[in-house]
């Protein structure tokens, strides 16, 4: 996915900066790579694919706007933190398209290896903190993590709607696949899932998704 | 800056979705435009300029990593919300480069007009909430807003360091301009400002910035 060298090694910071802060700044330079990880989703505003940093920012906008639809009370600030960090590991693991079963195969192992490499760039206490946020998102055991995951599914769904198809039209994908993968939205919000189902039904009527196989 | 039509008008959502939620989703589609607003800053990871959505995501990463250096206690979740929304108005107002005095001239009026146009796309209660967040960021009266502003100055500074110059080398800019514009970092964090000054001094020694006029 990316070369082994840290970005910061190309132009090291002055050693007069305290070591802890230097490690943090080096990490913050390294995560610039997230802006180069392309997703399958087409943007709504211009014709190109979205990158992970743009996607994460979009989720961070969605959380406070849509938080009122969470079926369980959530801490908005914490939920935003989850979406901001949730794709960091893709800097080393790459993006795994939702409807790509083959790439999905070793996804968990690849992403765990990436996390083991990325977070320890931070001082130990912060490495642990950010790793815990990422684990929380992945495991979906808290209301915040469930809502964050729902945003992660709803955002490309909105972009596909705007593209009148987008990745819904990937080879072999039918409305059943879309419904199954997007039902995660319903684990966090019955009203957002209800809206998404309206859009799925309408998408099938308009021919933007293949009907059931 | 952008055509007058809302993005969502290109492909309206099903009317079966409740009106309030539809307005919120239309707003969330509209803000996709932030991904098309280019800044002057060069990315560290690849050779191209950064866009506003990427920049806002980067700030949202910096806040929790660097919060410990705030001279005043800050609420991390709230500070992240400030950085996530702080550039939204550039969807209609465009980016105003830090060292461009001419563009800076009518910046305030342009940005206020953009805010008057953008936030009312949301239901009234949320329009008021997000407008208040944006005002808070601009006015820097809270510790959270001061820290958010510091991140907004530190992030392109880091990218310029990685580019061995970047916008520090814009016509007419000297180290005095950089020091003056970046001193805002010191309003939030003496230790981050001290690190930035180390980098400025080193930048001058290496010829990446013009010495005082």
Short mmCIF file of C-alpha atoms in Angstrom, two decimals:
data_model
loop_
_atom_site.label_atom_id
_atom_site.label_comp_id
_atom_site.label_asym_id
_atom_site.label_seq_id
_atom_site.Cartn_x
_atom_site.Cartn_y
_atom_site.Cartn_z
CA UNK A 1 0.00 0.00 0.00
CA UNK A 2 2.61 2.56 0.96
CA UNK A 3 6.35 2.70 1.29
CA UNK A 4 7.79 1.76 4.64
CA UNK A 5 9.35 5.08 5.49
CA UNK A 6 7.53 7.59 7.69
CA UNK A 7 6.70 10.82 5.89
CA UNK A 8 8.37 12.79 8.68
CA UNK A 9 11.71 11.09 7.95
CA UNK A 10 11.84 13.01 4.69
CA UNK A 11 12.25 16.22 6.65
CA UNK A 12 12.79 15.62 10.37
CA UNK A 13 11.59 18.23 12.86
CA UNK A 14 14.19 20.21 14.84
CA UNK A 15 15.48 18.15 17.76
CA UNK A 16 15.01 21.20 20.00
CA UNK A 17 11.30 20.21 20.10
CA UNK A 18 10.63 17.93 23.11
CA UNK A 19 10.57 14.23 22.20
CA UNK A 20 6.94 13.56 23.15
CA UNK A 21 5.67 16.48 21.07
CA UNK A 22 7.94 15.50 18.20
CA UNK A 23 6.43 11.99 18.17
CA UNK A 24 2.93 13.48 18.14
CA UNK A 25 3.75 15.87 15.30
CA UNK A 26 5.41 13.05 13.34
CA UNK A 27 2.22 11.00 13.74
CA UNK A 28 0.13 13.97 12.58
CA UNK A 29 2.33 14.30 9.48
CA UNK A 30 2.09 10.54 8.80
CA UNK A 31 -1.72 10.58 8.79
CA UNK A 32 -1.59 13.01 5.86
CA UNK A 33 -1.44 9.74 3.87
CA UNK A 34 -5.16 9.18 4.56
CA UNK A 35 -5.85 11.87 1.94
CA UNK A 36 -4.38 9.55 -0.70
CA UNK A 37 -6.47 6.46 0.09
CA UNK A 38 -9.23 6.32 -2.54
CA UNK A 39 -12.66 4.88 -1.89
CA UNK A 40 -15.14 3.55 -4.45
CA UNK A 41 -17.70 6.29 -3.72
CA UNK A 42 -18.19 9.01 -6.34
CA UNK A 43 -18.40 12.57 -4.95
CA UNK A 44 -21.69 14.42 -5.43
CA UNK A 45 -20.04 17.79 -6.14
CA UNK A 46 -17.55 16.80 -8.88
CA UNK A 47 -16.70 13.73 -10.94
CA UNK A 48 -14.02 11.92 -9.04
CA UNK A 49 -13.78 9.32 -6.32
CA UNK A 50 -13.71 10.25 -2.67
CA UNK A 51 -10.70 9.79 -0.42
CA UNK A 52 -10.72 8.58 3.16
CA UNK A 53 -9.97 11.95 4.77
CA UNK A 54 -12.89 13.57 2.95
CA UNK A 55 -15.11 10.65 3.92
CA UNK A 56 -14.14 10.91 7.61
CA UNK A 57 -14.80 14.65 7.62
CA UNK A 58 -18.21 14.07 6.04
CA UNK A 59 -19.11 11.57 8.78
CA UNK A 60 -17.97 14.09 11.40
CA UNK A 61 -20.48 16.56 9.91
CA UNK A 62 -23.26 13.97 9.82
CA UNK A 63 -22.98 12.96 13.47
CA UNK A 64 -24.12 16.26 15.05
CA UNK A 65 -26.75 16.88 12.34
CA UNK A 66 -28.36 13.43 12.66
CA UNK A 67 -27.66 12.55 16.33
CA UNK A 68 -31.31 13.20 17.24
CA UNK A 69 -32.28 10.05 15.32
CA UNK A 70 -30.17 7.70 17.43
CA UNK A 71 -32.44 5.19 19.17
CA UNK A 72 -30.18 5.37 22.24
CA UNK A 73 -28.74 8.55 23.80
CA UNK A 74 -25.23 9.25 22.48
CA UNK A 75 -22.39 11.58 23.41
CA UNK A 76 -21.97 13.60 20.20
CA UNK A 77 -18.35 14.68 20.85
CA UNK A 78 -17.26 11.09 21.53
CA UNK A 79 -19.09 9.80 18.46
CA UNK A 80 -17.32 12.38 16.28
CA UNK A 81 -13.99 11.20 17.69
CA UNK A 82 -14.84 7.65 16.63
CA UNK A 83 -15.59 8.61 13.03
CA UNK A 84 -12.52 10.85 12.78
CA UNK A 85 -10.18 7.93 13.63
CA UNK A 86 -12.15 4.96 12.25
CA UNK A 87 -10.35 4.72 8.89
CA UNK A 88 -6.80 5.63 9.99
CA UNK A 89 -5.62 2.04 9.66
CA UNK A 90 -6.38 2.22 5.92
CA UNK A 91 -3.21 4.30 5.60
CA UNK A 92 -1.42 0.95 5.70
CA UNK A 93 -4.26 -1.55 5.04
CA UNK A 94 -5.94 0.26 2.11
CA UNK A 95 -9.66 0.65 1.56
CA UNK A 96 -11.75 -2.54 1.39
CA UNK A 97 -14.84 -1.96 -0.80
CA UNK A 98 -18.10 -2.95 0.95
CA UNK A 99 -19.28 -5.22 -1.84
CA UNK A 100 -15.91 -6.89 -2.52
CA UNK A 101 -16.16 -10.29 -0.80
CA UNK A 102 -12.66 -11.36 -1.85
CA UNK A 103 -10.92 -8.30 -0.40
CA UNK A 104 -13.13 -8.70 2.67
CA UNK A 105 -11.55 -12.11 3.29
CA UNK A 106 -8.34 -11.07 5.04
CA UNK A 107 -9.56 -7.56 5.88
CA UNK A 108 -9.58 -8.08 9.64
CA UNK A 109 -6.02 -9.41 9.77
CA UNK A 110 -4.70 -6.68 7.45
CA UNK A 111 -6.38 -3.96 9.47
CA UNK A 112 -5.18 -5.29 12.79
CA UNK A 113 -1.60 -5.40 11.48
CA UNK A 114 -1.99 -1.81 10.29
CA UNK A 115 -3.24 -0.71 13.70
CA UNK A 116 -0.27 -2.44 15.35
CA UNK A 117 2.01 -0.39 13.13
CA UNK A 118 0.26 2.99 13.16
CA UNK A 119 -0.86 3.73 16.71
CA UNK A 120 2.52 2.98 18.39
CA UNK A 121 3.95 5.98 16.53
CA UNK A 122 2.21 7.95 19.30
CA UNK A 123 3.44 8.08 22.92
CA UNK A 124 2.26 4.89 24.70
CA UNK A 125 -0.68 6.46 26.58
CA UNK A 126 -2.09 7.95 23.39
CA UNK A 127 -1.36 4.86 21.32
CA UNK A 128 -3.56 2.96 23.76
CA UNK A 129 -6.27 5.64 23.72
CA UNK A 130 -6.60 5.79 19.93
CA UNK A 131 -6.35 2.03 19.55
CA UNK A 132 -9.22 1.72 22.05
CA UNK A 133 -11.32 4.19 20.03
CA UNK A 134 -10.70 2.16 16.89
CA UNK A 135 -11.55 -1.11 18.67
CA UNK A 136 -14.72 0.48 20.04
CA UNK A 137 -15.82 1.48 16.55
CA UNK A 138 -15.09 -1.95 15.11
CA UNK A 139 -16.82 -3.88 17.89
CA UNK A 140 -19.96 -1.73 17.98
CA UNK A 141 -20.63 -2.47 21.62
CA UNK A 142 -21.48 1.12 22.61
CA UNK A 143 -24.35 3.31 21.33
CA UNK A 144 -21.72 5.78 20.06
CA UNK A 145 -19.96 3.08 18.03
CA UNK A 146 -23.25 1.82 16.61
CA UNK A 147 -24.22 5.32 15.53
CA UNK A 148 -20.75 5.97 14.07
CA UNK A 149 -21.04 2.75 12.03
CA UNK A 150 -24.50 3.77 10.83
CA UNK A 151 -23.02 7.06 9.54
CA UNK A 152 -20.25 5.08 7.84
CA UNK A 153 -22.92 3.15 5.90
CA UNK A 154 -25.29 6.06 5.30
CA UNK A 155 -22.72 8.47 3.85
CA UNK A 156 -21.68 6.43 0.76
CA UNK A 157 -25.35 5.50 0.42
CA UNK A 158 -26.20 9.21 0.03
CA UNK A 159 -23.40 9.62 -2.53
CA UNK A 160 -24.65 6.59 -4.49
CA UNK A 161 -28.13 8.10 -4.51
CA UNK A 162 -26.71 11.35 -5.91
CA UNK A 163 -24.83 9.34 -8.57
CA UNK A 164 -28.03 7.46 -9.49
CA UNK A 165 -26.33 4.17 -8.79
CA UNK A 166 -22.60 4.47 -8.05
CA UNK A 167 -21.28 1.31 -6.41
CA UNK A 168 -24.79 -0.21 -6.28
CA UNK A 169 -24.08 -1.06 -9.89
CA UNK A 170 -20.85 -2.98 -9.17
CA UNK A 171 -20.81 -6.38 -10.91
CA UNK A 172 -23.02 -8.95 -9.20
CA UNK A 173 -24.49 -6.59 -6.59
CA UNK A 174 -28.28 -6.80 -6.14
CA UNK A 175 -30.71 -4.92 -3.92
CA UNK A 176 -30.48 -7.81 -1.45
CA UNK A 177 -26.75 -7.12 -0.97
CA UNK A 178 -27.44 -3.41 -0.47
CA UNK A 179 -30.24 -4.12 2.01
CA UNK A 180 -28.12 -6.62 3.95
CA UNK A 181 -25.02 -4.37 4.18
CA UNK A 182 -27.03 -1.24 4.98
CA UNK A 183 -29.24 -2.85 7.65
CA UNK A 184 -26.47 -1.91 10.11
CA UNK A 185 -28.04 1.58 10.01
CA UNK A 186 -31.08 0.05 11.72
CA UNK A 187 -28.96 -1.13 14.65
CA UNK A 188 -28.52 2.55 15.58
CA UNK A 189 -31.57 4.34 14.23
CA UNK A 190 -34.97 3.01 13.17
CA UNK A 191 -35.91 6.32 11.53
CA UNK A 192 -32.72 6.62 9.45
CA UNK A 193 -33.07 2.98 8.41
CA UNK A 194 -36.66 3.65 7.43
CA UNK A 195 -35.52 6.58 5.25
CA UNK A 196 -32.77 4.45 3.70
CA UNK A 197 -35.30 1.73 2.86
CA UNK A 198 -37.47 4.32 1.07
CA UNK A 199 -34.42 5.26 -1.00
CA UNK A 200 -33.61 1.61 -1.73
CA UNK A 201 -37.16 0.90 -2.90
CA UNK A 202 -37.14 4.03 -5.03
CA UNK A 203 -33.69 3.10 -6.39
CA UNK A 204 -34.98 -0.28 -7.53
CA UNK A 205 -38.05 1.31 -9.17
CA UNK A 206 -35.77 3.67 -11.09
CA UNK A 207 -33.41 0.91 -12.17
CA UNK A 208 -30.39 2.16 -10.17
CA UNK A 209 -30.06 -1.17 -8.37
CA UNK A 210 -30.51 -4.72 -9.64
CA UNK A 211 -33.63 -6.43 -8.24
CA UNK A 212 -33.26 -9.61 -6.13
CA UNK A 213 -31.42 -12.42 -7.90
CA UNK B 1 -17.63 30.47 -6.47
CA UNK B 2 -20.30 27.84 -7.11
CA UNK B 3 -23.53 27.64 -9.08
CA UNK B 4 -26.67 28.72 -7.26
CA UNK B 5 -28.47 25.40 -7.35
CA UNK B 6 -28.34 23.04 -4.39
CA UNK B 7 -26.68 19.74 -5.21
CA UNK B 8 -29.70 17.87 -3.85
CA UNK B 9 -31.94 19.50 -6.50
CA UNK B 10 -30.13 17.42 -9.11
CA UNK B 11 -31.69 14.30 -7.64
CA UNK B 12 -34.31 15.05 -4.97
CA UNK B 13 -34.83 12.57 -2.15
CA UNK B 14 -38.12 10.64 -1.99
CA UNK B 15 -40.87 12.81 -0.48
CA UNK B 16 -41.86 9.87 1.73
CA UNK B 17 -38.90 10.90 3.95
CA UNK B 18 -40.09 13.32 6.69
CA UNK B 19 -39.46 16.98 5.82
CA UNK B 20 -37.07 17.74 8.70
CA UNK B 21 -34.86 14.76 7.91
CA UNK B 22 -34.98 15.57 4.21
CA UNK B 23 -33.72 19.12 4.91
CA UNK B 24 -30.89 17.66 7.02
CA UNK B 25 -29.89 15.15 4.34
CA UNK B 26 -30.04 17.86 1.65
CA UNK B 27 -27.68 19.97 3.77
CA UNK B 28 -25.35 16.98 4.20
CA UNK B 29 -25.30 16.49 0.42
CA UNK B 30 -24.66 20.21 -0.16
CA UNK B 31 -21.58 20.22 2.08
CA UNK B 32 -19.99 17.67 -0.26
CA UNK B 33 -18.87 20.84 -2.09
CA UNK B 34 -16.28 21.49 0.65
CA UNK B 35 -14.22 18.70 -0.96
CA UNK B 36 -13.82 20.88 -4.05
CA UNK B 37 -12.55 24.05 -2.31
CA UNK B 38 -8.78 24.10 -2.81
CA UNK B 39 -6.37 25.61 -0.32
CA UNK B 40 -2.85 26.85 -0.98
CA UNK B 41 -1.24 24.20 1.23
CA UNK B 42 0.66 21.36 -0.47
CA UNK B 43 -0.03 17.87 0.92
CA UNK B 44 2.87 16.05 2.54
CA UNK B 45 1.91 12.63 1.14
CA UNK B 46 1.53 13.46 -2.57
CA UNK B 47 2.11 16.42 -4.86
CA UNK B 48 -1.14 18.29 -4.98
CA UNK B 49 -2.91 21.01 -3.05
CA UNK B 50 -5.13 20.24 -0.11
CA UNK B 51 -8.89 20.74 -0.09
CA UNK B 52 -10.97 22.12 2.76
CA UNK B 53 -12.59 18.81 3.75
CA UNK B 54 -9.17 17.14 4.08
CA UNK B 55 -7.90 20.14 6.06
CA UNK B 56 -10.86 20.02 8.47
CA UNK B 57 -10.38 16.30 9.01
CA UNK B 58 -6.69 16.86 9.72
CA UNK B 59 -7.54 19.48 12.37
CA UNK B 60 -10.05 17.07 13.92
CA UNK B 61 -7.17 14.57 14.30
CA UNK B 62 -4.83 17.18 15.75
CA UNK B 63 -7.20 18.34 18.49
CA UNK B 64 -7.26 15.13 20.57
CA UNK B 65 -3.54 14.44 19.96
CA UNK B 66 -2.38 17.92 21.03
CA UNK B 67 -5.10 18.95 23.54
CA UNK B 68 -2.69 18.38 26.44
CA UNK B 69 -0.73 21.46 25.33
CA UNK B 70 -3.65 23.86 25.71
CA UNK B 71 -2.80 26.48 28.33
CA UNK B 72 -6.44 26.40 29.49
CA UNK B 73 -8.55 23.26 30.03
CA UNK B 74 -10.63 22.47 26.92
CA UNK B 75 -13.50 20.13 26.11
CA UNK B 76 -11.98 17.98 23.35
CA UNK B 77 -15.29 16.88 21.80
CA UNK B 78 -16.53 20.48 21.54
CA UNK B 79 -13.21 21.66 20.09
CA UNK B 80 -13.40 18.97 17.40
CA UNK B 81 -16.91 20.16 16.52
CA UNK B 82 -15.55 23.67 16.03
CA UNK B 83 -12.84 22.57 13.60
CA UNK B 84 -15.20 20.29 11.68
CA UNK B 85 -17.56 23.20 10.87
CA UNK B 86 -15.11 26.12 10.79
CA UNK B 87 -14.58 26.20 7.01
CA UNK B 88 -18.11 25.29 5.85
CA UNK B 89 -18.82 28.85 4.73
CA UNK B 90 -15.99 28.52 2.17
CA UNK B 91 -18.40 26.38 0.12
CA UNK B 92 -19.86 29.71 -0.99
CA UNK B 93 -17.13 32.20 0.05
CA UNK B 94 -14.09 30.32 -1.28
CA UNK B 95 -10.75 29.94 0.51
CA UNK B 96 -8.91 33.12 1.46
CA UNK B 97 -5.14 32.51 1.55
CA UNK B 98 -3.55 33.62 4.84
CA UNK B 99 -0.89 35.76 3.19
CA UNK B 100 -3.21 37.35 0.58
CA UNK B 101 -3.96 40.82 1.97
CA UNK B 102 -6.15 41.80 -0.97
CA UNK B 103 -8.46 38.80 -0.71
CA UNK B 104 -8.49 39.35 3.05
CA UNK B 105 -10.03 42.77 2.49
CA UNK B 106 -13.69 41.78 2.03
CA UNK B 107 -13.25 38.32 3.59
CA UNK B 108 -15.44 39.01 6.59
CA UNK B 109 -18.39 40.30 4.56
CA UNK B 110 -18.12 37.45 2.04
CA UNK B 111 -18.00 34.84 4.75
CA UNK B 112 -20.91 36.30 6.68
CA UNK B 113 -23.03 36.31 3.52
CA UNK B 114 -22.06 32.68 2.92
CA UNK B 115 -23.07 31.74 6.46
CA UNK B 116 -26.43 33.50 5.97
CA UNK B 117 -27.00 31.33 2.93
CA UNK B 118 -25.64 27.97 4.12
CA UNK B 119 -26.84 27.41 7.68
CA UNK B 120 -30.55 28.18 7.01
CA UNK B 121 -30.64 25.07 4.80
CA UNK B 122 -30.90 23.26 8.14
CA UNK B 123 -34.02 23.26 10.35
CA UNK B 124 -34.09 26.54 12.34
CA UNK B 125 -32.83 25.09 15.65
CA UNK B 126 -29.83 23.48 13.98
CA UNK B 127 -29.16 26.49 11.74
CA UNK B 128 -28.79 28.52 14.91
CA UNK B 129 -26.62 25.87 16.60
CA UNK B 130 -24.12 25.56 13.76
CA UNK B 131 -24.04 29.30 13.13
CA UNK B 132 -23.20 29.75 16.83
CA UNK B 133 -20.34 27.22 16.54
CA UNK B 134 -18.96 29.11 13.55
CA UNK B 135 -19.28 32.47 15.34
CA UNK B 136 -17.56 30.99 18.39
CA UNK B 137 -14.63 29.85 16.26
CA UNK B 138 -14.30 33.21 14.52
CA UNK B 139 -14.53 35.28 17.71
CA UNK B 140 -12.08 33.16 19.72
CA UNK B 141 -13.68 34.07 23.04
CA UNK B 142 -13.61 30.53 24.48
CA UNK B 143 -10.58 28.33 25.23
CA UNK B 144 -11.98 25.77 22.76
CA UNK B 145 -12.18 28.37 19.98
CA UNK B 146 -8.65 29.62 20.71
CA UNK B 147 -7.28 26.07 20.55
CA UNK B 148 -9.25 25.32 17.36
CA UNK B 149 -7.78 28.46 15.77
CA UNK B 150 -4.29 27.42 16.87
CA UNK B 151 -4.76 24.07 15.10
CA UNK B 152 -5.97 25.94 12.01
CA UNK B 153 -2.66 27.81 11.93
CA UNK B 154 -0.42 24.91 12.97
CA UNK B 155 -1.68 22.41 10.38
CA UNK B 156 -0.67 24.30 7.18
CA UNK B 157 2.52 25.27 9.04
CA UNK B 158 3.38 21.55 9.38
CA UNK B 159 2.61 21.00 5.68
CA UNK B 160 4.82 23.94 4.72
CA UNK B 161 7.62 22.49 6.82
CA UNK B 162 7.26 19.16 4.99
CA UNK B 163 7.33 21.03 1.65
CA UNK B 164 10.47 22.90 2.71
CA UNK B 165 8.72 26.20 2.13
CA UNK B 166 5.29 25.88 0.54
CA UNK B 167 3.29 29.09 0.95
CA UNK B 168 6.07 30.65 3.07
CA UNK B 169 7.63 31.32 -0.32
CA UNK B 170 4.63 33.21 -1.71
CA UNK B 171 5.66 36.55 -3.28
CA UNK B 172 6.47 39.22 -0.71
CA UNK B 173 6.10 37.00 2.36
CA UNK B 174 8.90 37.28 4.95
CA UNK B 175 9.54 35.54 8.24
CA UNK B 176 7.94 38.54 9.97
CA UNK B 177 4.63 37.81 8.23
CA UNK B 178 4.85 34.14 9.17
CA UNK B 179 5.66 34.98 12.79
CA UNK B 180 2.84 37.53 13.00
CA UNK B 181 0.17 35.27 11.46
CA UNK B 182 1.27 32.21 13.42
CA UNK B 183 1.52 33.95 16.79
CA UNK B 184 -2.19 33.08 17.19
CA UNK B 185 -0.90 29.63 18.19
CA UNK B 186 0.57 31.26 21.29
CA UNK B 187 -2.86 32.54 22.37
CA UNK B 188 -3.82 28.91 23.01
CA UNK B 189 -0.58 27.10 23.80
CA UNK B 190 2.80 28.42 24.87
CA UNK B 191 4.49 25.05 24.26
CA UNK B 192 3.13 24.64 20.71
CA UNK B 193 4.08 28.23 19.93
CA UNK B 194 7.55 27.56 21.27
CA UNK B 195 7.87 24.52 18.97
CA UNK B 196 6.59 26.56 16.01
CA UNK B 197 9.18 29.26 16.71
CA UNK B 198 11.92 26.61 16.65
CA UNK B 199 10.69 25.57 13.24
CA UNK B 200 10.49 29.16 12.00
CA UNK B 201 14.07 29.86 13.12
CA UNK B 202 15.27 26.66 11.50
CA UNK B 203 13.29 27.48 8.35
CA UNK B 204 15.06 30.83 8.05
CA UNK B 205 18.48 29.20 8.59
CA UNK B 206 17.73 26.72 5.80
CA UNK B 207 16.48 29.41 3.42
CA UNK B 208 12.84 28.21 3.31
CA UNK B 209 11.59 31.61 4.43
CA UNK B 210 12.75 35.09 3.53
CA UNK B 211 14.47 36.89 6.40
CA UNK B 212 13.00 40.14 7.77
CA UNK B 213 12.57 42.86 5.14
#
